[in-house]
Coordinates of C-alpha atoms in Angstrom, one line a residue:
M1 CA -35.8 -3.4 -6.8
T2 CA -32.7 -4.6 -8.1
N3 CA -31.7 -8.0 -7.5
F4 CA -27.8 -7.5 -7.1
H5 CA -27.3 -11.3 -7.1
D6 CA -29.2 -11.9 -10.5
P7 CA -26.5 -13.7 -12.5
K8 CA -26.9 -11.0 -15.3
V9 CA -26.6 -8.2 -13.0
E10 CA -23.5 -9.7 -11.3
Q11 CA -22.0 -10.1 -15.1
D12 CA -22.7 -6.6 -15.7
D13 CA -21.1 -5.6 -12.3
A14 CA -18.0 -7.6 -12.7
L15 CA -17.5 -6.3 -16.5
A16 CA -17.9 -2.6 -15.2
F17 CA -15.4 -3.0 -12.5
V18 CA -12.5 -4.8 -14.8
K19 CA -13.5 -1.9 -17.2
L20 CA -12.9 0.7 -14.3
L21 CA -10.0 -0.9 -13.2
H22 CA -8.2 -0.8 -16.7
V23 CA -9.5 2.9 -16.8
M24 CA -7.6 3.8 -13.3
G25 CA -4.7 1.4 -14.0
G26 CA -3.8 3.4 -17.4
L27 CA -4.1 6.8 -15.7
Y28 CA -1.9 5.8 -13.1
I29 CA 0.9 4.6 -15.5
W30 CA 0.4 8.1 -17.3
E31 CA 0.7 9.7 -13.6
Y32 CA 3.9 7.6 -12.6
F33 CA 6.0 8.3 -15.9
T34 CA 5.2 11.7 -16.1
S35 CA 6.2 12.5 -12.3
I36 CA 9.3 10.2 -12.6
W37 CA 11.3 13.3 -13.0
F38 CA 11.6 14.0 -9.4
E39 CA 13.6 10.7 -8.8
W40 CA 15.5 11.6 -11.8
Q41 CA 16.5 14.7 -10.4
I42 CA 18.0 12.6 -7.2
I43 CA 19.5 10.0 -9.1
T44 CA 21.6 12.8 -11.3
G45 CA 22.2 14.9 -8.0
R46 CA 20.1 17.9 -9.0
R47 CA 18.0 17.6 -5.7
R48 CA 18.9 16.6 -2.3
S49 CA 18.1 13.4 -1.4
R50 CA 16.8 12.3 2.4
W51 CA 16.0 9.0 3.1
T52 CA 12.2 9.2 3.0
I53 CA 12.5 9.4 -0.8
W54 CA 12.5 5.4 -0.3
L55 CA 9.0 5.7 0.9
Y56 CA 8.0 8.0 -1.8
S57 CA 9.3 5.9 -4.6
G58 CA 8.2 2.4 -2.6
C59 CA 4.5 4.0 -2.5
R60 CA 4.7 4.7 -6.2
L61 CA 6.5 1.8 -7.2
A62 CA 4.4 -0.5 -5.4
A63 CA 1.2 0.9 -6.5
L64 CA 2.9 0.3 -10.6
L65 CA 3.1 -3.1 -9.7
A66 CA -0.2 -3.7 -8.5
M67 CA -1.5 -2.5 -11.5
I68 CA 0.6 -4.5 -13.7
L69 CA -0.4 -7.7 -11.7
V70 CA -4.2 -6.8 -11.7
F71 CA -3.7 -6.4 -15.7
V72 CA -2.0 -9.7 -15.9
G73 CA -4.6 -11.7 -14.0
F74 CA -7.8 -10.3 -15.6
D75 CA -6.2 -10.1 -19.1
A76 CA -4.4 -13.8 -19.1
A77 CA -4.7 -15.6 -22.1
H78 CA -3.9 -18.8 -20.3
P79 CA -4.8 -20.2 -17.0
L80 CA -2.7 -19.4 -14.0
D81 CA -2.4 -20.1 -10.3
C82 CA -5.0 -17.3 -9.2
K83 CA -4.4 -17.8 -5.5
V84 CA -0.7 -16.7 -5.8
W85 CA -1.6 -13.8 -8.7
L86 CA -4.1 -12.7 -5.6
I87 CA -1.8 -12.6 -3.1
S88 CA 0.9 -10.9 -5.0
V89 CA -1.6 -8.1 -6.1
Y90 CA -2.7 -7.8 -2.2
F91 CA 1.0 -7.5 -1.1
F92 CA 2.1 -4.9 -3.4
A93 CA -1.3 -2.8 -2.9
Y94 CA -0.9 -3.1 0.8
L95 CA 2.7 -1.9 0.5
A96 CA 1.8 1.2 -1.2
F97 CA -0.8 2.0 1.4
V98 CA 1.8 1.1 4.1
F99 CA 4.4 3.7 2.9
A100 CA 1.9 6.2 2.1
S101 CA 0.7 6.0 5.8
A102 CA 4.5 6.1 7.0
L103 CA 5.1 9.4 5.2
I104 CA 1.9 10.9 7.1
V105 CA 3.3 9.1 10.5
L106 CA 6.6 10.8 9.9
R107 CA 5.1 14.1 9.3
I108 CA 3.0 13.7 12.8
V109 CA 6.1 12.7 14.6
A110 CA 8.0 15.8 13.4
I111 CA 5.3 18.3 14.2
W112 CA 4.6 17.0 17.4
E113 CA 8.4 17.3 18.2
R114 CA 8.5 13.5 19.1
N115 CA 6.0 13.3 21.7
L116 CA 6.2 10.2 23.0
I117 CA 2.3 9.6 23.5
V118 CA 1.5 10.6 20.0
I119 CA 4.0 8.5 18.5
T120 CA 2.8 5.6 20.5
I121 CA -0.6 6.4 19.1
A122 CA 0.5 6.6 15.4
L123 CA 2.6 3.8 15.3
S124 CA 0.2 1.5 16.8
A125 CA -2.6 2.5 14.3
W126 CA -0.2 2.0 11.6
L127 CA 1.0 -1.3 12.7
V128 CA -2.4 -2.4 13.6
N129 CA -3.2 -1.8 9.8
I130 CA -0.2 -3.7 8.6
A131 CA -1.3 -6.8 11.0
F132 CA -5.0 -6.7 9.1
Y133 CA -3.2 -6.4 5.6
V134 CA -1.1 -9.7 6.6
R135 CA -4.8 -11.4 7.8
S136 CA -6.0 -10.2 4.6
M137 CA -3.2 -12.0 2.3
A138 CA -3.5 -15.0 4.5
R139 CA -7.3 -15.3 3.7
A140 CA -7.1 -14.5 0.1
D141 CA -8.5 -16.8 -2.6
A142 CA -9.0 -16.8 -6.3
V143 CA -9.6 -19.5 -8.9
W144 CA -9.4 -19.8 -12.6
D145 CA -12.7 -19.3 -14.5
P146 CA -12.4 -21.0 -17.8
A147 CA -15.7 -19.7 -19.2
A148 CA -14.8 -16.1 -18.1
N149 CA -10.8 -16.6 -19.1
T150 CA -9.8 -15.0 -16.4
C151 CA -9.1 -15.4 -12.3
L152 CA -12.3 -14.9 -10.1
I153 CA -11.8 -13.5 -6.8
L154 CA -13.6 -15.3 -3.8
H155 CA -15.2 -14.2 -0.4
T156 CA -14.8 -10.7 -1.6
E157 CA -16.5 -9.5 1.9
R158 CA -13.4 -10.5 3.6
S159 CA -11.9 -7.3 2.4
I160 CA -14.2 -5.6 4.6
E161 CA -11.2 -5.6 7.6
P162 CA -8.3 -4.4 5.6
V163 CA -10.5 -1.4 4.2
T164 CA -12.5 -0.3 7.2
I165 CA -9.1 -0.6 9.4
T166 CA -7.6 1.6 6.6
L167 CA -10.0 4.4 7.1
V168 CA -10.0 4.5 10.6
E169 CA -5.9 4.8 10.7
D170 CA -5.9 7.6 8.4
F171 CA -8.7 9.4 10.3
I172 CA -6.8 8.8 13.2
L173 CA -3.4 10.1 11.9
L174 CA -5.3 12.9 10.1
A175 CA -6.7 14.1 13.8
L176 CA -3.0 13.8 15.2
M177 CA -1.5 15.7 12.2
L178 CA -4.3 18.6 12.5
S179 CA -4.6 18.8 16.2
G180 CA -0.7 19.1 16.0
L181 CA -0.6 22.0 13.9
R182 CA -3.6 24.0 15.8
R183 CA -1.8 23.9 18.8
Y184 CA 0.3 26.7 17.5
G185 CA -3.0 28.9 17.0
E186 CA -2.5 32.2 15.0
A187 CA 1.2 31.4 14.6
G188 CA 0.3 28.1 13.0
M189 CA -1.6 29.8 10.1
F190 CA 1.5 31.4 8.3
G191 CA 4.3 30.1 6.0
L192 CA 4.8 26.6 6.2
W193 CA 2.6 25.9 9.2
R194 CA -0.1 27.0 6.9
F195 CA 1.2 24.9 3.8
L196 CA 1.2 21.9 6.0
Y197 CA -2.3 22.6 7.5
Y198 CA -3.8 23.0 4.1
Q199 CA -2.2 19.6 2.9
G200 CA -3.6 17.8 5.8
L201 CA -7.0 19.3 4.6
F202 CA -6.3 18.0 1.2
W203 CA -5.6 14.6 2.4
L204 CA -8.8 14.5 4.8
A205 CA -10.9 15.3 1.6
L206 CA -8.8 12.6 -0.4
V207 CA -9.3 10.0 2.5
T208 CA -13.1 10.6 2.4
V209 CA -13.3 10.3 -1.5
A210 CA -11.2 7.7 -2.0
E211 CA -12.1 5.4 1.2
I212 CA -15.5 5.7 2.1
P213 CA -17.2 4.4 -1.0
P214 CA -15.5 1.0 -0.8
T215 CA -16.1 0.7 2.7
V216 CA -19.8 1.4 2.2
F217 CA -20.2 -0.9 -0.6
I218 CA -18.3 -3.9 1.2
L219 CA -20.4 -3.2 4.2
L220 CA -23.6 -3.4 1.9
D221 CA -22.1 -6.5 0.4
L222 CA -24.3 -6.3 -3.1
N223 CA -22.3 -8.8 -5.1
D224 CA -18.6 -9.8 -5.7
G225 CA -18.3 -6.7 -8.4
L226 CA -19.6 -3.9 -6.2
N227 CA -17.4 -5.4 -3.2
L228 CA -14.2 -4.8 -5.6
M229 CA -15.3 -1.9 -7.6
F230 CA -13.9 0.8 -5.7
Q231 CA -10.9 -0.8 -4.3
V232 CA -8.7 -0.1 -7.2
P233 CA -9.8 3.8 -7.4
E234 CA -9.0 3.9 -3.8
L235 CA -5.4 2.6 -4.2
I236 CA -4.7 5.1 -7.2
M237 CA -5.9 8.0 -5.5
M238 CA -4.1 7.1 -2.2
A239 CA -0.9 6.7 -4.2
V240 CA -1.1 9.7 -6.6
G241 CA -2.1 12.1 -3.3
A242 CA 0.5 10.7 -1.1
S243 CA 3.1 11.0 -3.6
R244 CA 2.0 14.5 -5.0
I245 CA 1.8 15.9 -1.3
Y246 CA 5.4 14.6 -0.9
R247 CA 6.7 16.4 -4.3
C248 CA 4.8 19.7 -3.1
L249 CA 6.5 19.6 0.4
A250 CA 9.7 19.0 -0.9
D251 CA 9.5 21.9 -3.4
Y252 CA 8.1 24.2 -1.0
T253 CA 10.9 23.8 1.5
C254 CA 13.4 24.0 -1.2
M255 CA 11.8 27.5 -2.3
S256 CA 10.0 29.2 0.4
E257 CA 12.6 29.5 3.2
F258 CA 15.1 32.1 2.3
N259 CA 15.5 35.2 0.8
W260 CA 17.3 35.8 -2.6
N261 CA 20.1 38.2 -3.1
D262 CA 21.4 37.7 -6.5
E263 CA 25.1 39.1 -6.9
K264 CA 25.1 38.8 -10.8
S265 CA 22.6 39.8 -13.2
W266 CA 19.3 38.2 -12.5
A267 CA 18.1 38.5 -16.0
V268 CA 14.2 38.0 -15.4
T269 CA 11.2 39.2 -17.6
G270 CA 8.0 38.2 -16.5
G271 CA 9.3 35.7 -14.0
I272 CA 11.4 33.6 -16.7
M273 CA 15.1 33.4 -17.0
S274 CA 15.8 35.2 -20.7
D275 CA 19.0 33.4 -21.1
V276 CA 21.3 30.8 -19.4
V277 CA 23.0 32.8 -16.6
P278 CA 25.6 31.3 -14.1
T279 CA 24.6 32.9 -11.0
T280 CA 25.9 33.2 -7.4
I281 CA 23.1 33.6 -5.2
R282 CA 23.3 34.5 -1.3
F283 CA 20.8 34.2 0.8
E284 CA 20.2 34.5 4.6
E285 CA 17.9 32.5 6.7
T286 CA 16.8 33.0 10.4
I287 CA 16.3 29.8 12.0
N288 CA 14.2 29.7 15.0
S289 CA 12.9 26.6 16.8
S290 CA 9.6 27.3 16.4
Q291 CA 9.7 27.9 12.7
R292 CA 11.1 24.5 12.2
P293 CA 8.0 22.4 12.4
L294 CA 9.7 19.5 10.3
G295 CA 13.2 20.0 11.9
D296 CA 15.3 17.7 13.8
L297 CA 17.5 20.6 15.4
E298 CA 16.6 21.2 18.7
M299 CA 17.6 24.9 19.1
S300 CA 16.7 27.6 22.3
H301 CA 18.1 30.6 20.6
T302 CA 17.8 32.4 17.3
E303 CA 20.6 32.3 14.6
T304 CA 21.2 33.7 11.5
E305 CA 22.8 31.6 8.8
T306 CA 24.3 33.0 5.2
H307 CA 24.7 30.5 2.6
T308 CA 26.4 31.0 -0.9
I309 CA 25.6 28.5 -3.5
E310 CA 26.6 28.3 -7.4
R311 CA 23.6 28.1 -9.6
T312 CA 22.5 28.0 -13.2
R313 CA 19.4 28.9 -14.5
S314 CA 18.1 27.8 -18.0
K315 CA 16.0 29.6 -20.4
N316 CA 12.4 29.3 -19.5
S317 CA 13.0 28.2 -16.3
N318 CA 11.4 29.8 -13.1
K319 CA 12.6 27.2 -10.3
P320 CA 16.0 26.1 -9.1
E321 CA 17.6 23.2 -11.0
N322 CA 18.2 21.9 -7.8
C323 CA 17.6 22.2 -4.0
T324 CA 21.0 21.6 -2.1
F325 CA 20.1 24.5 0.4
T326 CA 17.5 23.0 2.7
E327 CA 19.6 22.9 5.9
F328 CA 17.0 21.4 8.2
D329 CA 16.5 17.8 8.4
S330 CA 12.7 16.9 7.4
P331 CA 11.0 14.0 7.0
V332 CA 10.8 14.7 3.2

């Protein structure tokens, strides 16, 4: 049986951990800059902004800063204050988790139509998680290892608390979200409801894949390298998953809640515009309180709204250049 506390085994595991975090960090940097178009559309006014964009951008940016700091600590050429470095890494990593969870909490609040009991449960789980993050930062410790010329993280087994609590919190939030969607029975299996339901299943799979391995390895406490091995992949997977879910829902609410009725030529061949065509688009939207799972409008009747917007479609584009026509106030 392998002795995981053998110095040679510990050294190999630590080296594998450093290599893995560099790979995951590189993948996340690529993901960040290839999807920055979403923020750019909001900055340039091509997409309607909502206040939740700050949670979305905060999650992405916090994860990016955490990875940059990780690179600084493990690739430093000169000694540095490793304890301050580790606290900084924890701060931005935990901030990314907090923002990602906040997006799920807001979705739960909207799905349950501001049910006070559900809000209390969701917020309590979220705040308890934050409390354990703060405790973890207060207990963080690291020293400079002159032999390895890098920072050495001490007492890695202490990560058991935030990692486990994060797993429990996410499963609680998932249970609330999926049960909220299932309340509507067969009506919840169509349109936006179905989209949200499958997003919830995706998040459940992501939590299982991303958060269970680090929890298991910390519970086993084999050595420091294995204790830390899957924490960076967990951060990257959760940040990427949360941001992609946000973008997908934003695009869905822009594209699927209306019927197109083009008043001018809609020169489409195979679903792609053949030219730059200034287009006036008129659509009608039937609004019903039961059809607004993410809405802030409390309506007891059905009303029909007709909107007219000016649009310009670009060549080789099969989606709107902006999304200013979504009328309901959703969490995203």
